[in-house]
């Protein structure tokens, strides 16, 4: 008994050990005379300087919101289209035959590869960025919705029909709830893609946003700024992801916990 | 007599069903082909009749011609088509293979042995939320815009999904199988090799497919930011030189190669898994 | 007293097409179902009983033959026919109450009405107190009781039950057999019950129709109305009938 307790304690110490090692490694790597990597203190100091002298006349929350807005808007449009389209081609055989081949033709093109074309068509302003996020998000959301519809247990549809559901009721009361968790999984994936697309677009041409911050730092070799922006991106990404998980739990109370 | 008449009736019904089935299958294929055709025709018409300005859209025929020309012609950005393809392809593959070589075993070990999991997890969770794109600038600063830097970026991008899926895959190993192996007297290590790893393979391969897709995508982005060859570079230069046909041609090639790559993994999966299933 | 036929099946056949040929699942079945009787369809596994039930419910279309309710032919889905599925098929995203209320909901009844109906039927199957539970929180027997309540809530004249206790453990199965008889006695209606278990058939049925294996045909009809209820598994008469049926039944190793 005592031996096992000891083992558990050691086991739970390991994460701390690894975090300490990580911080240590950072300090070591950044400590050298000719090292390019900024120390943790340098990053913190840069943060303080940013509070005094913002970049592009935008505060830190301003940049965060700039990126976030693009992500959320694109995600919204992409979800609306993706879910409707996915439901359509998942449920209606004819629409499936007509539209799915077209969709599969466009799908292999990665969202980022659309950047030159989109910037050519829509310029480098907000519209093209939101459009890019839209393009990036419709792929996973459509695919997941479509798969969710196809995986509905036939027995649930049979039961609904036996108990008198008409076609509309089947879609709203059976198809949608049954495929909800697949849809949400699609939105989660789309979120990752959206984040990626926004950052890339901002790095290529923007005046605000976290991606822009990174490029600005890179251009003038202001590495503490770059690291600071990266930390922000990581933290915010994690927050949104957790938020989505909470939303999922609220929307799907019938799902058992996945441990 | 009665029986013969009834069998006849049945045969007639069957034949009727068959005809209907065949007709609907043909119709399905036709619809799909027609829709793609319609799409291409509309696209071509928009360009030929200049409904859309030529500098915004190139027609399908132009795109095909451009691809054919580009095979030999290095204009406008200085590389022929295959130089670009090869450059991107090579980078994607090296980064991916490295990530698979490190990520898969690490993920499997992490899923099986708790101490390793506890040790590696925290660092992993810190790095995970960062989209690989965010790493590109700093890696370029530190390692330049050469092959090493880009392979590193691809390694990064592909590492995460492979690891996660290997980890999840092995964690889902059926307890029944594990118990059976234990009753045969296998050591933990042996169970890991003979039971854990094979049952983790389907998810691991799914992870590899996702990883390759992400990696390919990130590579294109990296090439758009800083490179002098590769497909991402090609389409960005297409924009700079106002050559819509190059952009669209490049997008097509990127898509096709992406498909080929994930198809390759699918084939590999069939080979590996078929053997495992027999086991 | 005149015995009316609630349901009549005439010359029902069903053929399934496979890639290269076809298979005859049901071959010319004629069946009469009397009003408010508990009719059991008995046959070896995979013989086509579920197919027949699906045809009666309107989920599958028959290849030949016709079905009449109260003398009038019909086809397709019918709100007068309820169905209890073998794999239960209650919606995992709905609470017990919403599951039971689903028939009335599709029929357009408002919330108050359909929750009243649901409550009545939840009480009927003795699941009072579990109205807000989700299916994942229920045992197999409880889930099937929800299925039963759901079928009853729609107030159908004919109830089809497709091996409803097939997925339950033996203990629960015995308990559910008594339950279903109790519920049927409280609310008499026509029941067609499918099973492959001889004891269950003799325990439950007013009449038993014995089917062959594929292609499915009627092998015999047994009238058990003389056997008094509640029936006893160990009773002499019970065992005698059981033996008679068993001798006649096709043995199929799947």
XYZ file of N, CA and C in Angstrom, chain B residues 83-165:
249
model
N 9.908 21.639 -61.187
C 10.818 22.107 -60.143
C 10.015 22.519 -58.918
N 8.942 23.256 -59.170
C 8.091 23.684 -58.063
C 7.462 22.502 -57.351
N 6.905 21.600 -58.159
C 6.235 20.448 -57.551
C 7.214 19.660 -56.710
N 8.373 19.408 -57.315
C 9.335 18.592 -56.603
C 9.772 19.252 -55.306
N 10.004 20.574 -55.378
C 10.445 21.280 -54.178
C 9.429 21.117 -53.053
N 8.151 21.367 -53.374
C 7.125 21.257 -52.338
C 7.008 19.828 -51.842
N 6.951 18.927 -52.795
C 6.763 17.529 -52.478
C 7.852 17.013 -51.541
N 9.083 17.353 -51.900
C 10.216 16.876 -51.124
C 10.137 17.344 -49.680
N 9.826 18.638 -49.529
C 9.742 19.203 -48.194
C 8.634 18.538 -47.391
N 7.487 18.401 -48.035
C 6.356 17.812 -47.331
C 6.714 16.416 -46.858
N 7.315 15.650 -47.748
C 7.599 14.262 -47.409
C 8.616 14.139 -46.280
N 9.709 14.927 -46.359
C 10.721 14.796 -45.304
C 10.153 15.176 -43.954
N 9.474 16.319 -43.915
C 8.903 16.737 -42.644
C 7.931 15.694 -42.117
N 7.097 15.175 -43.014
C 6.080 14.220 -42.602
C 6.707 12.936 -42.087
N 7.673 12.414 -42.827
C 8.293 11.152 -42.411
C 8.953 11.296 -41.055
N 9.637 12.418 -40.884
C 10.278 12.641 -39.593
C 9.254 12.666 -38.476
N 8.150 13.380 -38.735
C 7.114 13.480 -37.713
C 6.517 12.121 -37.416
N 6.308 11.320 -38.470
C 5.744 9.992 -38.252
C 6.712 9.129 -37.453
N 7.992 9.220 -37.799
C 8.990 8.400 -37.130
C 9.097 8.720 -35.654
N 8.920 9.996 -35.324
C 9.039 10.377 -33.915
C 7.668 10.373 -33.256
N 6.698 10.910 -33.956
C 5.390 11.102 -33.343
C 4.670 9.807 -33.058
N 4.723 8.873 -33.999
C 3.972 7.645 -33.794
C 4.476 6.842 -32.594
N 5.769 6.517 -32.542
C 6.224 5.783 -31.365
C 5.969 6.533 -30.074
N 6.209 7.865 -30.117
C 6.015 8.639 -28.902
C 4.557 8.591 -28.467
N 3.654 8.752 -29.404
C 2.234 8.713 -29.074
C 1.835 7.362 -28.521
N 2.340 6.297 -29.142
C 2.006 4.955 -28.682
C 2.535 4.733 -27.267
N 3.780 5.164 -27.053
C 4.363 4.983 -25.729
C 3.608 5.799 -24.687
N 3.273 7.033 -25.076
C 2.556 7.889 -24.136
C 1.214 7.286 -23.753
N 0.575 6.644 -24.717
C -0.740 6.095 -24.429
C -0.654 4.848 -23.568
N 0.475 4.208 -23.605
C 0.595 2.931 -22.913
C 1.218 3.067 -21.531
N 2.261 3.882 -21.453
C 3.000 3.999 -20.201
C 2.706 5.332 -19.542
N 2.109 5.241 -18.375
C 1.702 6.474 -17.708
C 2.834 7.457 -17.439
N 3.984 7.018 -16.958
C 5.049 7.978 -16.639
C 5.429 8.818 -17.865
N 5.532 8.173 -19.000
C 5.906 8.919 -20.198
C 4.825 9.951 -20.516
N 3.579 9.531 -20.362
C 2.480 10.437 -20.611
C 2.583 11.658 -19.716
N 2.773 11.423 -18.420
C 2.812 12.535 -17.487
C 3.960 13.473 -17.782
N 5.052 12.895 -18.290
C 6.227 13.722 -18.534
C 6.035 14.584 -19.773
N 5.556 13.989 -20.819
C 5.510 14.702 -22.095
C 4.287 15.612 -22.206
N 3.187 15.208 -21.570
C 1.933 15.940 -21.720
C 1.998 17.454 -21.550
N 2.544 17.926 -20.418
C 2.449 19.371 -20.154
C 3.065 20.202 -21.274
N 4.269 19.802 -21.681
C 4.914 20.552 -22.755
C 4.049 20.494 -24.015
N 3.512 19.316 -24.260
C 2.689 19.121 -25.436
C 1.468 20.026 -25.412
N 0.815 20.077 -24.258
C -0.397 20.890 -24.158
C -0.104 22.364 -24.309
N 1.126 22.762 -23.958
C 1.471 24.169 -24.145
C 1.616 24.463 -25.626
N 2.218 23.541 -26.339
C 2.501 23.791 -27.743
C 1.259 23.602 -28.610
N 0.373 22.728 -28.181
C -0.727 22.350 -29.059
C -1.613 23.470 -29.540
N -2.088 24.374 -28.690
C -3.063 25.343 -29.168
C -2.508 26.292 -30.217
N -1.179 26.327 -30.344
C -0.613 27.239 -31.325
C -0.704 26.658 -32.723
N -1.376 27.372 -33.625
C -1.395 26.877 -34.995
C 0.023 26.923 -35.554
N 0.410 25.909 -36.293
C 1.788 25.836 -36.787
C 2.191 27.081 -37.573
N 1.233 27.703 -38.195
C 1.548 28.904 -38.966
C 2.201 29.962 -38.099
N 1.772 30.020 -36.858
C 2.325 31.038 -35.984
C 3.816 30.824 -35.767
N 4.255 29.580 -35.957
C 5.670 29.310 -35.745
C 6.535 29.705 -36.933
N 5.913 29.850 -38.084
C 6.698 30.070 -39.299
C 7.641 31.268 -39.195
N 7.152 32.438 -38.801
C 8.070 33.587 -38.797
C 9.285 33.375 -37.906
N 9.033 32.866 -36.700
C 10.170 32.778 -35.796
C 11.153 31.716 -36.264
N 10.641 30.673 -36.852
C 11.550 29.651 -37.372
C 12.337 30.197 -38.544
N 11.699 31.027 -39.338
C 12.410 31.632 -40.468
C 13.509 32.545 -39.960
N 13.224 33.290 -38.913
C 14.250 34.163 -38.340
C 15.414 33.339 -37.835
N 15.108 32.256 -37.173
C 16.181 31.477 -36.571
C 16.900 30.590 -37.571
N 16.168 30.050 -38.515
C 16.782 29.059 -39.390
C 16.814 29.465 -40.853
N 16.404 30.686 -41.148
C 16.460 31.119 -42.538
C 15.299 30.574 -43.357
N 15.363 30.790 -44.666
C 14.240 30.349 -45.482
C 14.587 29.096 -46.268
N 15.585 28.405 -45.809
C 16.021 27.238 -46.573
C 15.186 26.009 -46.289
N 15.697 24.902 -46.788
C 14.977 23.637 -46.688
C 14.808 23.207 -45.244
N 15.877 23.413 -44.444
C 15.822 22.963 -43.052
C 14.649 23.599 -42.317
N 14.561 24.913 -42.467
C 13.502 25.630 -41.756
C 12.135 25.088 -42.152
N 11.909 24.954 -43.451
C 10.586 24.524 -43.886
C 10.298 23.097 -43.463
N 11.308 22.223 -43.551
C 11.060 20.856 -43.094
C 10.676 20.863 -41.634
N 11.309 21.742 -40.880
C 10.998 21.826 -39.469
C 9.549 22.225 -39.252
N 9.095 23.203 -40.045
C 7.707 23.652 -39.925
C 6.745 22.514 -40.239
N 7.054 21.804 -41.308
C 6.178 20.688 -41.674
C 6.205 19.629 -40.591
N 7.392 19.392 -40.058
C 7.518 18.432 -38.972
C 6.579 18.812 -37.839
N 6.641 20.051 -37.464
C 5.780 20.579 -36.416
C 4.318 20.318 -36.682
N 3.912 20.688 -37.901
C 2.498 20.614 -38.237
C 1.999 19.187 -38.223
N 2.823 18.287 -38.762
C 2.342 16.919 -38.895
C 2.519 16.131 -37.615
N 3.411 16.598 -36.772
C 3.720 15.870 -35.542
C 2.501 15.739 -34.645
N 1.795 16.859 -34.464
C 0.700 16.875 -33.484
C -0.429 15.882 -33.797
N -1.021 15.900 -35.000
C -2.122 14.957 -35.232
C -1.685 13.498 -35.138
N -0.467 13.216 -35.634
C -0.011 11.826 -35.591
C 0.099 11.372 -34.144
N 0.679 12.241 -33.322
C 0.854 11.866 -31.932
C -0.483 11.661 -31.231
N -1.374 12.629 -31.415
C -2.675 12.542 -30.753
C -3.416 11.277 -31.154
N -3.413 10.991 -32.447
C -4.171 9.829 -32.901
C -3.538 8.522 -32.474
